[in-house]
Coordinates of C-alpha atoms in Angstrom, one line a residue:
X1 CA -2.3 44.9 22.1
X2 CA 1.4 44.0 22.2
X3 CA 3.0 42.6 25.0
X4 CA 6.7 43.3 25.4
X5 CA 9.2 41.2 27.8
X6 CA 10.7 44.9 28.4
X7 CA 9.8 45.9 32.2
X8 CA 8.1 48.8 32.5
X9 CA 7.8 51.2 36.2
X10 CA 4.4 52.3 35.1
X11 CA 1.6 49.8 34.1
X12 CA 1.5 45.9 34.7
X13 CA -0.6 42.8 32.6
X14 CA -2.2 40.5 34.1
X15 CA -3.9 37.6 32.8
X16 CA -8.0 36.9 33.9
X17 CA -9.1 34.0 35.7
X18 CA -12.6 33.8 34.7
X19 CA -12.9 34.3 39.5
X20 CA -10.3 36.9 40.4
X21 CA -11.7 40.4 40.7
X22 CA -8.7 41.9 42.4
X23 CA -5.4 42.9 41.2
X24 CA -2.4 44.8 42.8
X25 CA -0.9 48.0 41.7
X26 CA 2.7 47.8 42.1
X27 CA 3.5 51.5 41.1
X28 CA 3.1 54.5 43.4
X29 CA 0.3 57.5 41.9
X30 CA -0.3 61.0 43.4
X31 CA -4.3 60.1 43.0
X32 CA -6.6 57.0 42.3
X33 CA -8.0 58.9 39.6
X34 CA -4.4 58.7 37.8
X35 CA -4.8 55.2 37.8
X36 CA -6.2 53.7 34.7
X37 CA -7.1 49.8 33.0
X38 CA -7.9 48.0 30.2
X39 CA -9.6 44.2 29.0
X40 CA -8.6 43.3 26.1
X41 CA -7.9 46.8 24.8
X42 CA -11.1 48.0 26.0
X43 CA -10.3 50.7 28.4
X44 CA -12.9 51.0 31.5
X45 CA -14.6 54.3 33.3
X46 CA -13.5 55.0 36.9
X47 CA -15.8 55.0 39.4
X48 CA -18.5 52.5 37.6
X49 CA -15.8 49.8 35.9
X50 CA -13.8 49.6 38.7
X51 CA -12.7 50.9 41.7
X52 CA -9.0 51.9 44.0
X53 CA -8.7 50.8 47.5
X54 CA -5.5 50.6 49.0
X55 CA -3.6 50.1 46.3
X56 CA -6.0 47.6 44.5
X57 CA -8.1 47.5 42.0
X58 CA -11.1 45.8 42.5
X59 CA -13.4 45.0 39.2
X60 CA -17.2 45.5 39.2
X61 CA -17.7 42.4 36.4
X62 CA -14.8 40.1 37.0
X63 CA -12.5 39.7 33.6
X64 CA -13.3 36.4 32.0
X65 CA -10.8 33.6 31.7
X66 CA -7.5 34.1 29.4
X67 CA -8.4 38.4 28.7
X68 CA -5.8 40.5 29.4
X69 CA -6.1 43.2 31.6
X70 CA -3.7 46.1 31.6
X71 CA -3.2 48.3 34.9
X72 CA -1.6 51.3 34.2
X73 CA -0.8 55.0 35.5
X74 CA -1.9 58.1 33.4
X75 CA -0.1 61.2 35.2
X76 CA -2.0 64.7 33.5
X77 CA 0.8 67.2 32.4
X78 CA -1.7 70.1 34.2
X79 CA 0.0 71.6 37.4
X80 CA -0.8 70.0 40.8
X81 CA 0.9 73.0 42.7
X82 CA 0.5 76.3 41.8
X83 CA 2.8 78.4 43.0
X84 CA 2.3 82.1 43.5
X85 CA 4.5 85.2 44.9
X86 CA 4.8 85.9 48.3
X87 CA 3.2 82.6 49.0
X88 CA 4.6 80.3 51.7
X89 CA 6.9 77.1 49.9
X90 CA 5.8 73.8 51.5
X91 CA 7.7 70.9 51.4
X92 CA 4.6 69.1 50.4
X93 CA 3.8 70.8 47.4
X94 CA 7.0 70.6 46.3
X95 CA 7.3 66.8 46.8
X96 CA 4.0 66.7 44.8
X97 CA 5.4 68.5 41.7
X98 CA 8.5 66.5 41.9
X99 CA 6.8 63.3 42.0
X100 CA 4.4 64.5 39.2
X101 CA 7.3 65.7 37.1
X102 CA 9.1 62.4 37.8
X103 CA 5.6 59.9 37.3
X104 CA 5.5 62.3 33.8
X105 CA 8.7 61.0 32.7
X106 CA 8.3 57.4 33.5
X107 CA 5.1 57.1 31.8
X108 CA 6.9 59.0 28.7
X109 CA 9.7 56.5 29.4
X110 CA 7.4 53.5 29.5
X111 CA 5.3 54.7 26.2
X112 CA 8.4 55.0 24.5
X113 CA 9.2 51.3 25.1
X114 CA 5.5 50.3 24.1
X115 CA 4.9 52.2 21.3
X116 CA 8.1 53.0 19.5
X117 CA 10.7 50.7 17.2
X118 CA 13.2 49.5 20.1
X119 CA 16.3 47.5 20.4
X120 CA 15.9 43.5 21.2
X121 CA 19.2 43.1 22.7
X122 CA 21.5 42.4 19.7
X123 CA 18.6 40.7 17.7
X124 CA 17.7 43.9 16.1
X125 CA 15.0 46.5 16.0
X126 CA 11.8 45.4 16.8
X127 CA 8.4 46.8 15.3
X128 CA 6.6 44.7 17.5
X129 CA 4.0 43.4 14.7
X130 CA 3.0 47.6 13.4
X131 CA 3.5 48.4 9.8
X132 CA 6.2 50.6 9.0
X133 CA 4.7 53.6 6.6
X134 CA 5.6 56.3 4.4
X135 CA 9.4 54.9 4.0
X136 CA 10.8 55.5 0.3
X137 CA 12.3 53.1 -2.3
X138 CA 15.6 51.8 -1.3
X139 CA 18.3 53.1 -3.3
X140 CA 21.0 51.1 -1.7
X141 CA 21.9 47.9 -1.8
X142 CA 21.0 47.3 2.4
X143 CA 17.9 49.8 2.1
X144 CA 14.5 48.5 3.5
X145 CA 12.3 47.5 0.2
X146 CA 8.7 48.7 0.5
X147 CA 5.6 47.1 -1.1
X148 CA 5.6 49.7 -4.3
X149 CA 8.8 48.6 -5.2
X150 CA 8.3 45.0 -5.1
X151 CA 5.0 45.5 -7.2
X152 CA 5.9 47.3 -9.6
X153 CA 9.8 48.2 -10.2
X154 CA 10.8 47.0 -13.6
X155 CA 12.3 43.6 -13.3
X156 CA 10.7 43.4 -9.6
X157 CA 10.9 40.4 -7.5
X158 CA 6.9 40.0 -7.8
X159 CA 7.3 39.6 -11.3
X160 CA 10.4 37.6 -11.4
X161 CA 8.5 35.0 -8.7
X162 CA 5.1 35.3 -10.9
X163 CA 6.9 34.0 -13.7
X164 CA 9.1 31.2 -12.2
X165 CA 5.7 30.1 -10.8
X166 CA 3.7 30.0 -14.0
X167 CA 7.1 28.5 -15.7
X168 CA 7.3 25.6 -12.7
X169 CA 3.2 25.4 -13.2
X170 CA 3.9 24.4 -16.7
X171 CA 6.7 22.2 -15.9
X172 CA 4.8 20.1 -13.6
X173 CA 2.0 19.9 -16.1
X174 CA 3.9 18.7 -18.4
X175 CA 5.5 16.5 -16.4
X176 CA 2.3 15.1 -14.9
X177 CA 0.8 14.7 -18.8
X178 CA 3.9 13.0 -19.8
X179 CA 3.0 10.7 -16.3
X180 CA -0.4 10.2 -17.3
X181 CA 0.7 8.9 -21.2
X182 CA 3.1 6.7 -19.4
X183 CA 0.7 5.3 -16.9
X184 CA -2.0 4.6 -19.9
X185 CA 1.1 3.1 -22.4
X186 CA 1.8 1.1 -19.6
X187 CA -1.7 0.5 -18.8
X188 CA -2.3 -0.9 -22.5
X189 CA 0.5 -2.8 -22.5
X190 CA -0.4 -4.8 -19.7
X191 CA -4.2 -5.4 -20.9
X192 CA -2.6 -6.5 -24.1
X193 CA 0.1 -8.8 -22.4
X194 CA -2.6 -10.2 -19.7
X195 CA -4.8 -10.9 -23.2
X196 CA -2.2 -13.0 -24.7
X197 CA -1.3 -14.7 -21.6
X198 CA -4.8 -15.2 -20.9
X199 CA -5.5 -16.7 -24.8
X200 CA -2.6 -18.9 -24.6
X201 CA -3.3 -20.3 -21.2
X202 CA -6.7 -20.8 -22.5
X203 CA -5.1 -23.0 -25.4
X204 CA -3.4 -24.6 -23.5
X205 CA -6.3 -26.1 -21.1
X206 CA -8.1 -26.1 -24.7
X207 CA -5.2 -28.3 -25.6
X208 CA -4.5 -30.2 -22.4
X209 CA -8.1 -30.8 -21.7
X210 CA -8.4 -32.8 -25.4
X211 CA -5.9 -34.7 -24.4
X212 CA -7.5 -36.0 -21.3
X213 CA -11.0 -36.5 -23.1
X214 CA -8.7 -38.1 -25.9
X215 CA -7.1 -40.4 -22.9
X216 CA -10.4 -41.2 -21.4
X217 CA -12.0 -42.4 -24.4
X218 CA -8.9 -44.7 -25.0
X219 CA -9.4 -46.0 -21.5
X220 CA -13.1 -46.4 -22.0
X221 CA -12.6 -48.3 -25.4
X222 CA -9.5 -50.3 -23.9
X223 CA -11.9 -50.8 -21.0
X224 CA -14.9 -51.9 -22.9
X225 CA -12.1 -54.3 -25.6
X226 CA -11.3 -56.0 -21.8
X227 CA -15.0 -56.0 -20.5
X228 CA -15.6 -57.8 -24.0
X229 CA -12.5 -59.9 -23.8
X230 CA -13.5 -60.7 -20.2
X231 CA -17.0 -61.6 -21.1
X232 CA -16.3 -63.8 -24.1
X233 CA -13.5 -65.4 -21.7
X234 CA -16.3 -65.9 -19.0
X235 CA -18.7 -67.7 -21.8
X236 CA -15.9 -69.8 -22.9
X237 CA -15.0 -71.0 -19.9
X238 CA -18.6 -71.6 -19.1
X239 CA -19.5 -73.3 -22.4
X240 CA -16.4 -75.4 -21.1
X241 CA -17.8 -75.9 -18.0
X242 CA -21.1 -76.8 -19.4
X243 CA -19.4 -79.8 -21.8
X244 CA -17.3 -81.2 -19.3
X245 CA -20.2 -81.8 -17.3
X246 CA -21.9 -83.7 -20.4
X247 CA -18.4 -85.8 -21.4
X248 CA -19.0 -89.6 -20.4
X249 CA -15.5 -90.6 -20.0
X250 CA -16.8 -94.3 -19.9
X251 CA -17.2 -93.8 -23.9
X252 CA -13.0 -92.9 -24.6
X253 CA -11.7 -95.6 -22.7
X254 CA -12.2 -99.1 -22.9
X255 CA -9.5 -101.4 -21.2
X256 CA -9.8 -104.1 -23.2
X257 CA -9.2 -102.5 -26.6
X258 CA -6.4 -100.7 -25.3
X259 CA -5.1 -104.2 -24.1
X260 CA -5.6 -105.9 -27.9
X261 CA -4.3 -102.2 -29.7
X262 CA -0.6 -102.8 -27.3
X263 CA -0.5 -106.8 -28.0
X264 CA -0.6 -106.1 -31.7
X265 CA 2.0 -103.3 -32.1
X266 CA 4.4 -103.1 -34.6
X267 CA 7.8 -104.6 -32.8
X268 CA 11.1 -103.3 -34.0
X269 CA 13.6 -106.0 -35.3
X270 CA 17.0 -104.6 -35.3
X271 CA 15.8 -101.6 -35.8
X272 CA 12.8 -102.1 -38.7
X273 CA 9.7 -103.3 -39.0
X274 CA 9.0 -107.1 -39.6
X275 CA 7.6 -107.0 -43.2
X276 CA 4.3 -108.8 -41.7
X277 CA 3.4 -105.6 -39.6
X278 CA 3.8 -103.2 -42.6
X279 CA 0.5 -101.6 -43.5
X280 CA 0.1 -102.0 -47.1
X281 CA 0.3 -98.7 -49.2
X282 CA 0.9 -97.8 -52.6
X283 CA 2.0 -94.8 -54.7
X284 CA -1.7 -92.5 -54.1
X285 CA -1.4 -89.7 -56.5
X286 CA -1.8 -86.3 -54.6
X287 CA -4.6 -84.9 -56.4
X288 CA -3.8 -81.5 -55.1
X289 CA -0.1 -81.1 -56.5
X290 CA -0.7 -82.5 -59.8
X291 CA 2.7 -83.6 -61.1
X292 CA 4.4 -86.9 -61.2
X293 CA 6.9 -85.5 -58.3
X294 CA 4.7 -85.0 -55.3
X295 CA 3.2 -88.3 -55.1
X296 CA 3.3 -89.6 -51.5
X297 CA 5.9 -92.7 -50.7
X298 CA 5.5 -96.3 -49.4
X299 CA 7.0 -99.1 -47.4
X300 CA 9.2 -101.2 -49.5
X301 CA 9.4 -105.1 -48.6
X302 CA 12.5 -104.4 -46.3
X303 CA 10.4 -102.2 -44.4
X304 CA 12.1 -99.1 -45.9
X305 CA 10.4 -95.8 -46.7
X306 CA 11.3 -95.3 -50.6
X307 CA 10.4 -91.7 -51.6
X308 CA 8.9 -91.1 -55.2
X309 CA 12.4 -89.4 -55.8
X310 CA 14.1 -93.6 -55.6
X311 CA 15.6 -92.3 -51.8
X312 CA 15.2 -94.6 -49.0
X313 CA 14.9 -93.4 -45.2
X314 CA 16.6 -96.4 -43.2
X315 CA 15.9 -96.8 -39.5
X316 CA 18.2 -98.4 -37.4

């Protein structure tokens, strides 16, 4: 069902309520019988669907929430008057077949505007959602197009469209391939990058880490050398200890001596020694040099020392 804005004299919508069983008929009618309804399309019997009273119409099963239901006026084109000769003309009947004449061409009116193409203001003609059939092929150039012609004209827009899709279907899957090889290239590239910057870090803790071991065993030798070092020290010192405690300095000194050793000391006379304090040495042949040269030199009677060479060392 199509529901126009157009207002029409002869039928009304309403919308159901799911609790109203009661709507108004806003159009006149010559009888209740004229008047007709609809739900959803479905049109309903007089008499057991629903029912006129004083210019309602009251539903026996109320319409359920959000149907629409259509009131509208169905004049018959039979005569209501019949009119004969010699008969009397009442104003009446008259009045009836002008009404029924007029409510006929309202309703024609009114069907018109439902059921035909009609104007929407300036906007254009409106089909109001109906298929327009048996039309031909356009011929010109501002001629409706119909679905033969699109289907199967040589050259038709169908065709044109199924091909600029299949061309743009192979576009994008070559495109996407040509992603996907660039994605894995680039994906190779990385593992193989990442690899060698994973090897060569790897060397260099290798290498870093040899150093340190190499630096710790230096330090552990160096530290062990000093342990030693320390050790022997410690010994030394102790074997020092131990002696000192054993000297008996009463056995290097001895007053007396050291008393006779000063009184007899050799006393300079002008500078040399008295001839009676000179030990007595000779020329002793140094058996370790071994030639006439190297023999070791003596006091002279003067109290000079004459070298083997004939010098003298004077004193004064």
């Amino acid at each position: 069902m199509i529901h126009i804005a157009t207002e029409l004299k002869t039928s009304i919508t309403y919308t159901g309520t799911g609790s109203q069983k009661i709507f108004d008929i806003p159009f006149d009618y010559l009888r209740t019988s004229f008047v007709k309804t609809s739900v959803d399309d479905v049109e309903l019997a007089y008499g057991e669907d629903y029912v006129i009273i004083n210019r309602q119409i009251e539903f026996t099963v109320t319409p359920i929430s959000g149907s629409h239901v259509v009131v509208y006026r169905k004049t018959p084109t039979d005569r209501l008057v019949s009119w004969a000769d010699a008969s009397v003309l009442k104003a009446s009947d008259m009045t009836i077949n002008q009404v029924q004449q007029l409510h006929i061409l309202e309703e024609q009116q009114d069907w018109t505007k439902t059921n035909s193409i009609v104007m929407e203001g300036t906007v254009g003609w409106n089909a109001r959602f109906h298929r327009i059939i048996n039309m031909g092929d356009p011929v010109k150039p501002q001629d409706a197009v119909t679905k033969n012609y699109i289907e199967n004209v040589k050259t038709g827009f169908i065709s044109e469209m199924v091909k600029v899709k299949n061309s743009a279907i192979t576009e994008i899957t070559d495109i996407k391939n040509k992603a996907v090889e660039a994605i894995n290239n680039l994906k190779a590239s990385t593992e193989v990058y990442l690899t060698q910057l994973k090897d060569t870090f790897k060397g260099f803790v290798t290498e870093k880490t040899e150093e340190v071991s190499s630096l710790k065993e230096s330090a552990d030798i160096s530290a062990s050398t000093a342990t030693k070092e320390a050790d022997r020290a410690k010994k030394e010192a102790d074997r020092a200890a131990q002696n000192a405690n054993k000297v008996d300095m009463s056995n290097y000194y001895d007053k007396a001596k050291s008393d006779e050793l000063l009184a007899n000391k050799a006393d300079l006379v002008s500078g040399k020694v008295p001839t009676n304090q000179l030990p007595e040495m000779d020329y002793v042949p140094n058996s370790g040099v071994g030639n006439e040269a190297n023999k070791i030199p003596k006091y002279n009677a003067d109290g000079h020392l004459v070298f083997p060479s004939g010098g003298q060392l004077w004193v004064d």
